[in-house]
Tab-separated table of C-alpha atoms and ligand atoms in Angstrom:
chain	number	residue	atom	x	y	z
A	1102	UNK	CA	9.446	16.628	-2.760
A	1103	UNK	CA	11.522	13.753	-3.237
A	1104	UNK	CA	8.591	10.721	-4.109
A	1105	UNK	CA	10.030	7.275	-1.707
A	1106	UNK	CA	9.534	4.775	-3.961
A	1107	UNK	CA	8.682	1.761	-2.173
A	1108	UNK	CA	8.382	-1.680	-3.943
A	1109	UNK	CA	7.254	-5.446	-2.786
A	1110	UNK	CA	10.742	-6.301	-1.647
A	1111	UNK	CA	10.572	-3.437	0.570
A	1112	UNK	CA	8.436	-4.839	2.888
A	1113	UNK	CA	10.279	-6.553	5.940
A	1114	UNK	CA	10.162	-9.879	6.880
A	1115	UNK	CA	8.589	-9.231	10.116
A	1116	UNK	CA	5.538	-7.945	9.309
A	1117	UNK	CA	4.899	-10.432	6.283
A	1118	UNK	CA	2.308	-13.154	7.617
A	1119	UNK	CA	1.302	-15.184	5.153
A	1120	UNK	CA	-1.764	-15.142	3.302
A	1121	UNK	CA	-1.744	-19.139	3.289
A	1122	UNK	CA	-2.617	-18.855	7.201
A	1123	UNK	CA	-5.856	-16.948	6.347
A	1124	UNK	CA	-6.731	-18.969	3.457
A	1125	UNK	CA	-5.879	-22.330	5.171
A	1126	UNK	CA	-8.537	-21.723	8.136
A	1127	UNK	CA	-10.630	-20.965	4.830
A	1128	UNK	CA	-10.326	-24.286	3.441
A	1129	UNK	CA	-10.196	-26.052	6.800
A	1130	UNK	CA	-13.614	-24.379	7.595
A	1131	UNK	CA	-14.844	-25.209	4.497
A	1132	UNK	CA	-14.118	-29.256	4.575
A	1133	UNK	CA	-14.977	-28.997	8.730
A	1134	UNK	CA	-18.236	-27.727	7.654
A	1135	UNK	CA	-19.067	-29.794	4.809
A	1136	UNK	CA	-18.205	-33.364	6.986
A	1137	UNK	CA	-21.215	-31.935	9.047
A	1138	UNK	CA	-23.276	-30.403	6.591
A	1139	UNK	CA	-26.504	-32.737	8.317
A	1140	UNK	CA	-25.909	-30.562	10.994
A	1141	UNK	CA	-25.034	-27.560	9.422
A	1142	UNK	CA	-27.528	-24.844	9.561
A	1143	UNK	CA	-27.162	-21.374	7.618
A	1144	UNK	CA	-26.202	-18.898	11.177
A	1145	UNK	CA	-23.777	-21.506	11.864
A	1146	UNK	CA	-21.797	-20.864	8.809
A	1147	UNK	CA	-18.825	-18.723	9.110
A	1148	UNK	CA	-19.463	-15.214	7.858
A	1149	UNK	CA	-17.374	-16.014	4.793
A	1150	UNK	CA	-19.241	-19.697	3.789
A	1151	UNK	CA	-22.772	-17.957	2.892
A	1152	UNK	CA	-22.642	-15.931	0.089
A	1153	UNK	CA	-20.197	-16.752	-2.197
A	1154	UNK	CA	-17.853	-20.077	-1.426
A	1155	UNK	CA	-16.443	-19.749	-4.452
A	1156	UNK	CA	-15.395	-16.835	-4.900
A	1157	UNK	CA	-12.516	-15.816	-6.957
A	1158	UNK	CA	-9.005	-13.681	-5.441
A	1159	UNK	CA	-8.269	-11.485	-7.317
A	1160	UNK	CA	-4.538	-10.047	-8.313
A	1161	UNK	CA	-4.446	-7.509	-5.815
A	1162	UNK	CA	-3.676	-8.947	-2.090
A	1163	UNK	CA	-1.234	-8.258	0.279
A	1164	UNK	CA	0.862	-10.280	2.651
A	1165	UNK	CA	-0.064	-8.623	5.695
A	1166	UNK	CA	-1.921	-9.809	8.263
A	1167	UNK	CA	-5.895	-9.749	7.877
A	1168	UNK	CA	-7.926	-7.508	10.132
A	1169	UNK	CA	-10.600	-9.519	12.597
A	1170	UNK	CA	-13.524	-9.163	10.596
A	1171	UNK	CA	-14.312	-8.265	14.586
A	1172	UNK	CA	-12.822	-4.777	14.118
A	1173	UNK	CA	-13.300	-4.531	10.288
A	1174	UNK	CA	-17.118	-3.579	11.373
A	1175	UNK	CA	-17.285	-2.723	14.976
A	1176	UNK	CA	-14.425	-0.525	14.916
A	1177	UNK	CA	-16.055	2.121	11.822
A	1178	UNK	CA	-16.300	6.095	10.260
A	1179	UNK	CA	-19.499	6.752	9.034
A	1180	UNK	CA	-21.398	9.023	10.068
A	1181	UNK	CA	-24.461	8.607	8.978
A	1182	UNK	CA	-24.249	6.469	11.975
A	1183	UNK	CA	-22.593	7.909	14.470
A	1184	UNK	CA	-19.085	9.760	15.224
A	1185	UNK	CA	-17.903	7.568	17.424
A	1186	UNK	CA	-15.926	4.493	16.308
A	1187	UNK	CA	-18.414	1.586	18.201
A	1188	UNK	CA	-21.874	3.700	16.969
A	1189	UNK	CA	-21.830	2.790	13.070
A	1190	UNK	CA	-21.813	-1.200	14.169
A	1191	UNK	CA	-24.743	-0.422	17.169
A	1192	UNK	CA	-26.855	1.347	15.235
A	1193	UNK	CA	-26.398	-0.770	12.321
A	1194	UNK	CA	-29.987	-2.043	12.166
A	1195	UNK	CA	-31.366	1.230	12.037
A	1196	UNK	CA	-30.070	1.048	8.010
A	1197	UNK	CA	-32.234	-0.490	5.342
A	1198	UNK	CA	-30.200	-0.623	2.284
A	1199	UNK	CA	-32.677	-1.721	0.340
A	1200	UNK	CA	-34.348	-1.376	-1.866
A	1201	UNK	CA	-30.817	0.113	-3.025
A	1202	UNK	CA	-30.549	1.903	-6.952
A	1203	UNK	CA	-28.005	4.173	-8.342
A	1204	UNK	CA	-28.140	6.558	-10.738
A	1205	UNK	CA	-25.660	7.427	-13.175
A	1206	UNK	CA	-25.797	10.351	-14.919
A	1207	UNK	CA	-23.128	13.923	-16.708
A	1208	UNK	CA	-21.046	13.354	-19.231
A	1209	UNK	CA	-21.338	9.193	-20.237
A	1210	UNK	CA	-23.388	8.303	-22.726
A	1211	UNK	CA	-25.270	5.966	-21.005
A	1212	UNK	CA	-26.836	7.318	-18.018
A	1213	UNK	CA	-29.393	5.887	-15.940
A	1214	UNK	CA	-30.582	5.007	-13.069
A	1215	UNK	CA	-30.938	1.422	-12.467
A	1216	UNK	CA	-31.688	-1.182	-9.036
A	1217	UNK	CA	-28.294	-2.913	-7.686
A	1218	UNK	CA	-29.201	-6.115	-9.482
A	1219	UNK	CA	-29.334	-5.034	-12.859
A	1220	UNK	CA	-26.004	-2.786	-12.058
A	1221	UNK	CA	-23.942	-5.692	-10.453
A	1222	UNK	CA	-25.086	-8.356	-12.045
A	1223	UNK	CA	-22.395	-7.172	-15.394
A	1224	UNK	CA	-19.688	-8.150	-13.319
A	1225	UNK	CA	-17.469	-11.131	-12.263
A	1226	UNK	CA	-16.869	-10.997	-8.075
A	1227	UNK	CA	-13.838	-11.304	-6.549
A	1228	UNK	CA	-12.287	-10.923	-3.357
A	1229	UNK	CA	-9.547	-7.758	-3.173
A	1230	UNK	CA	-7.264	-7.411	-0.192
A	1231	UNK	CA	-6.195	-3.836	0.053
A	1232	UNK	CA	-4.719	-2.428	3.443
A	1233	UNK	CA	-7.022	0.638	4.526
A	1234	UNK	CA	-5.113	4.090	6.128
A	1235	UNK	CA	-7.167	6.486	7.566
A	1236	UNK	CA	-6.463	10.459	7.620
A	1237	UNK	CA	-7.103	9.909	11.541
A	1238	UNK	CA	-4.077	7.792	12.005
A	1239	UNK	CA	-4.083	4.054	12.032
A	1240	UNK	CA	-5.510	0.935	9.214
A	1241	UNK	CA	-6.844	-2.128	8.949
A	1242	UNK	CA	-6.401	-4.895	5.387
A	1243	UNK	CA	-9.503	-6.081	4.090
A	1244	UNK	CA	-10.384	-8.368	2.302
A	1245	UNK	CA	-13.198	-6.955	-0.093
A	1246	UNK	CA	-15.273	-8.437	-2.523
A	1247	UNK	CA	-16.309	-6.253	-5.301
A	1248	UNK	CA	-15.087	-5.722	-9.119
A	1249	UNK	CA	-13.345	-3.559	-10.785
A	1250	UNK	CA	-14.570	0.109	-10.919
A	1251	UNK	CA	-12.609	1.275	-13.986
A	1252	UNK	CA	-14.827	-1.499	-15.737
A	1253	UNK	CA	-18.058	-0.093	-14.736
A	1254	UNK	CA	-17.266	3.304	-15.405
A	1255	UNK	CA	-16.278	2.725	-19.364
A	1256	UNK	CA	-19.510	1.159	-19.284
A	1257	UNK	CA	-21.400	4.450	-18.941
A	1258	UNK	CA	-19.270	5.363	-22.236
A	1259	UNK	CA	-17.605	8.870	-20.546
A	1260	UNK	CA	-17.120	10.983	-23.072
A	1261	UNK	CA	-14.631	13.362	-23.347
A	1262	UNK	CA	-15.329	16.021	-20.607
A	1263	UNK	CA	-15.872	13.281	-18.154
A	1264	UNK	CA	-12.255	14.816	-16.342
A	1265	UNK	CA	-13.447	13.404	-12.948
A	1266	UNK	CA	-16.493	11.637	-10.969
A	1267	UNK	CA	-18.451	12.301	-8.565
A	1268	UNK	CA	-19.896	9.673	-6.356
A	1269	UNK	CA	-22.589	10.207	-3.421
A	1270	UNK	CA	-24.376	8.799	-0.556
A	1271	UNK	CA	-27.554	8.453	-0.480
A	1272	UNK	CA	-29.499	11.007	2.081
A	1273	UNK	CA	-32.335	10.667	3.810
A	1274	UNK	CA	-33.124	10.786	7.005
A	1275	UNK	CA	-35.069	8.064	8.202
A	1276	UNK	CA	-32.974	5.911	7.369
A	1277	UNK	CA	-29.170	7.553	8.109
A	1278	UNK	CA	-29.729	8.999	11.299
A	1279	UNK	CA	-26.821	10.290	11.828
A	1280	UNK	CA	-28.484	12.843	8.655
A	1281	UNK	CA	-30.587	14.683	11.526
A	1282	UNK	CA	-27.240	16.170	13.424
A	1283	UNK	CA	-25.127	18.908	11.149
A	1284	UNK	CA	-21.743	16.938	12.042
A	1285	UNK	CA	-20.768	17.140	7.505
A	1286	UNK	CA	-22.738	18.884	4.400
A	1287	UNK	CA	-25.466	15.836	3.844
A	1288	UNK	CA	-25.162	14.369	1.642
A	1289	UNK	CA	-22.040	12.909	1.922
A	1290	UNK	CA	-20.269	13.768	-1.364
A	1291	UNK	CA	-16.180	12.625	-2.741
A	1292	UNK	CA	-14.530	12.141	-6.083
A	1293	UNK	CA	-11.341	11.453	-7.969
A	1294	UNK	CA	-9.626	13.194	-10.969
A	1295	UNK	CA	-10.238	10.376	-14.026
A	1296	UNK	CA	-8.000	8.314	-15.075
A	1297	UNK	CA	-7.340	8.287	-11.361
A	1298	UNK	CA	-10.219	6.577	-11.412
A	1299	UNK	CA	-9.805	4.531	-14.526
A	1300	UNK	CA	-6.881	2.738	-12.283
A	1301	UNK	CA	-7.090	-0.989	-12.189
A	1302	UNK	CA	-6.801	-0.655	-8.151
A	1303	UNK	CA	-10.101	0.770	-6.961
A	1304	UNK	CA	-12.739	-1.413	-6.938
A	1305	UNK	CA	-17.351	-0.862	-6.079
A	1306	UNK	CA	-16.774	-3.095	-2.493
A	1307	UNK	CA	-20.062	-5.419	-2.283
A	1308	UNK	CA	-19.120	-7.005	0.579
A	1309	UNK	CA	-16.228	-8.247	3.125
A	1310	UNK	CA	-15.195	-11.712	4.486
A	1311	UNK	CA	-16.880	-13.483	1.303
A	1312	UNK	CA	-20.258	-12.311	2.574
A	1313	UNK	CA	-22.604	-8.545	2.043
A	1314	UNK	CA	-21.036	-5.793	3.309
A	1315	UNK	CA	-22.123	-4.650	6.751
A	1316	UNK	CA	-24.216	-2.036	7.377
A	1317	UNK	CA	-21.808	-0.071	9.074
A	1318	UNK	CA	-19.425	-0.754	6.499
A	1319	UNK	CA	-21.238	1.022	3.647
A	1320	UNK	CA	-23.690	-1.641	2.233
A	1321	UNK	CA	-25.193	-1.808	-0.156
A	1322	UNK	CA	-22.048	-0.989	-2.451
A	1323	UNK	CA	-19.134	1.477	-1.225
A	1324	UNK	CA	-15.510	2.999	-2.936
A	1325	UNK	CA	-12.185	1.567	-2.387
A	1326	UNK	CA	-9.167	2.668	-3.375
A	1327	UNK	CA	-6.720	1.755	-1.478
A	1328	UNK	CA	-3.774	4.655	-1.900
A	1329	UNK	CA	-5.546	7.249	-0.283
A	1330	UNK	CA	-6.395	7.688	3.138
A	1331	UNK	CA	-10.004	6.290	3.719
A	1332	UNK	CA	-11.759	8.706	3.628
A	1333	UNK	CA	-12.469	8.637	0.457
A	1334	UNK	CA	-13.526	4.927	0.117
A	1335	UNK	CA	-17.358	6.895	0.258
A	1336	UNK	CA	-20.391	4.194	1.431
A	1337	UNK	CA	-23.548	3.758	0.736
A	1338	UNK	CA	-23.103	4.824	-2.997
A	1339	UNK	CA	-27.081	6.625	-4.805
A	1340	UNK	CA	-24.967	8.558	-7.746
A	1341	UNK	CA	-21.424	8.750	-10.023
A	1342	UNK	CA	-21.759	11.838	-12.006
A	1343	UNK	CA	-18.919	12.681	-14.394
A	1344	UNK	CA	-18.091	15.569	-13.885
A	1345	UNK	CA	-15.829	18.628	-16.065
A	1346	UNK	CA	-14.924	19.870	-13.017
A	1347	UNK	CA	-13.368	18.539	-9.705
A	1348	UNK	CA	-16.029	17.559	-7.405
A	1349	UNK	CA	-17.124	19.124	-4.272
A	1350	UNK	CA	-16.018	17.111	-1.367
A	1351	UNK	CA	-17.387	17.236	2.034
A	1352	UNK	CA	-14.059	17.017	4.444
A	1353	UNK	CA	-12.423	19.483	1.576
A	1354	UNK	CA	-14.954	21.962	1.926
A	1355	UNK	CA	-15.368	21.283	5.156
A	1356	UNK	CA	-11.362	22.712	5.720
A	1357	UNK	CA	-9.608	22.893	2.880
A	1358	UNK	CA	-6.751	23.278	4.816
A	1359	UNK	CA	-6.692	19.640	6.233
A	1360	UNK	CA	-8.079	17.606	3.217
A	1361	UNK	CA	-7.246	18.210	-0.093
A	1362	UNK	CA	-8.941	16.614	-3.000
A	1363	UNK	CA	-5.939	13.736	-3.741
A	1364	UNK	CA	-5.893	12.663	0.104
A	1365	UNK	CA	-2.658	10.619	-1.409
A	1366	UNK	CA	-1.575	8.827	1.699
A	1367	UNK	CA	1.867	10.435	1.874
A	1368	UNK	CA	3.516	9.949	5.124
A	1369	UNK	CA	5.799	13.680	3.756
A	1370	UNK	CA	3.099	15.762	4.116
A	1371	UNK	CA	1.266	16.259	7.155
A	1372	UNK	CA	-1.656	16.387	8.591
A	1373	UNK	CA	-1.714	20.655	10.060
A	1374	UNK	CA	-2.660	18.899	13.300
A	1375	UNK	CA	-0.400	15.844	13.616
A	1376	UNK	CA	2.022	14.072	11.681
A	1377	UNK	CA	1.136	11.022	8.920
A	1378	UNK	CA	4.448	9.402	9.436
A	1379	UNK	CA	3.191	6.415	11.776
A	1380	UNK	CA	0.104	5.167	11.831
A	1381	UNK	CA	-1.353	2.290	14.279
A	1382	UNK	CA	-3.113	-1.411	12.913
A	1383	UNK	CA	-6.272	-2.079	14.027
A	1384	UNK	CA	-5.688	-6.096	16.038
A	1385	UNK	CA	-2.351	-5.441	16.751
A	1386	UNK	CA	-0.835	-4.863	21.095
A	1387	UNK	CA	-0.790	-1.928	21.613
A	1388	UNK	CA	2.804	-2.203	23.191
A	1389	UNK	CA	3.741	-2.646	19.566
A	1390	UNK	CA	5.590	0.194	17.909
A	1391	UNK	CA	3.298	1.887	14.974
A	1392	UNK	CA	4.036	1.312	11.214
A	1393	UNK	CA	5.388	3.539	8.936
A	1394	UNK	CA	2.925	4.524	6.528
A	1395	UNK	CA	4.104	4.717	2.967
A	1396	UNK	CA	4.052	6.597	0.403
A	1397	UNK	CA	0.086	5.911	-1.246
A	1398	UNK	CA	0.194	3.296	1.486
A	1399	UNK	CA	2.426	0.494	-0.164
A	1400	UNK	CA	0.800	1.265	-3.650
A	1401	UNK	CA	3.205	3.872	-5.374
A	1402	UNK	CA	4.466	1.160	-7.942
A	1403	UNK	CA	1.043	1.129	-9.521
A	1404	UNK	CA	0.236	4.331	-8.843
A	1405	UNK	CA	2.557	6.890	-8.535
A	1406	UNK	CA	2.782	7.362	-12.287
A	1407	UNK	CA	-0.034	9.286	-12.392
A	1408	UNK	CA	0.864	12.131	-9.979
A	1409	UNK	CA	4.464	12.756	-12.720
A	1410	UNK	CA	4.738	16.383	-11.901
A	1411	UNK	CA	2.724	17.602	-9.864
A	1412	UNK	CA	3.855	19.116	-6.399
A	1413	UNK	CA	2.007	16.307	-4.010
A	1414	UNK	CA	2.510	18.888	-1.037
A	1415	UNK	CA	0.616	21.591	-2.780
A	1416	UNK	CA	-1.868	18.763	-4.426
A	1417	UNK	CA	-2.405	16.865	-0.861
B	2988	LIG	N1	-18.946	7.529	4.127
B	2988	LIG	C1	-19.804	8.044	4.258
B	2988	LIG	N2	-20.669	8.691	3.225
B	2988	LIG	N3	-19.911	8.629	5.615
B	2988	LIG	C2	-19.043	7.890	6.062
B	2988	LIG	O1	-18.652	8.598	6.899
B	2988	LIG	N4	-16.000	7.364	6.789
B	2988	LIG	C3	-15.048	7.414	5.235
B	2988	LIG	C4	-15.103	6.315	4.440
B	2988	LIG	N5	-16.300	6.530	3.711
B	2988	LIG	C5	-17.273	7.730	5.887
B	2988	LIG	C6	-17.590	6.593	4.901
B	2988	LIG	C7	-13.656	7.718	6.230
B	2988	LIG	S1	-13.255	9.170	7.362
B	2988	LIG	C8	-13.130	5.951	6.661
B	2988	LIG	S2	-11.275	5.968	7.190
B	2988	LIG	C9	-14.036	5.334	5.593
B	2988	LIG	O2	-14.848	5.311	5.332
B	2988	LIG	C10	-13.767	3.979	6.973
B	2988	LIG	O3	-14.309	2.779	6.331
B	2988	LIG	P1	-14.990	1.542	7.463
B	2988	LIG	O4	-15.665	1.898	8.375
B	2988	LIG	O5	-15.424	0.214	6.150
B	2988	LIG	O6	-13.096	1.185	8.123
């Protein structure tokens, strides 16, 4: 199979909307709010200015127009809060993501159970602007707040048996009432090969648009793997386990012919029930033509080498 590697230079000029629009709006809003400080209350502040006003931009960004906060937080897949696209936002207040702890287990020297604050403390948070391509055929561009997954995993000193990393979502019907219905085999589990996890792209996200992660987006901490279909980006993580064997992941176990373990975004490999050639960017008008989906969601330069010699049709 031929892999067409799209470089940044291949992006059509018409698809490039200057990031300066977004940056400029932030600067403008900051100045505007600084000058009206006496009147400003916390509730009046724009959402991104509340938590980390001096957040550094990581080197990972895109010139694509960033999806609106409203769309990012009201069109979600989080089956633990309902299977409709609006359910997670409507049911978000039922889910209390505090207190929160994360267990690190398996093939590593420094396993343990950590409360969220201690878990996050060693890492400098940065903004990462990534495209998210859902297996269903839609996409968004999301300004995440997070830190490198690789840096985080290294802290736990995986040993030489650690060939994969498995992530697990909270299992608790009282906080995630969607788990009362057996639409999926709970808890939600995802996994990566260790070299994928150690690539600089994946992050642990704790926020978006400069504020903490909304419940419907996987509060308080989730994975983001931008070159894979969105279902690999598991939400509300309570357990990270280094394993020798490939983790049994939720969607792959449910329908192995439809959802592979790798799930790299690939326009040349159709889902058995629909094509993956194009995608609808959420927020764009319906009459606008769909976008061509790019191999590895446009991140081929950074990740194609991970799959050298692999048949990506077989290992979809
Ligand atoms: N994680 C959990 N625990 N439960 C889910 O249902 N849905 C996945 C992924 N992570 C899901 C999950 C899917 S299919 C997608 S496309 C993304 O979350 C959506 O993330 P977003 O709602 O923040 O855009």
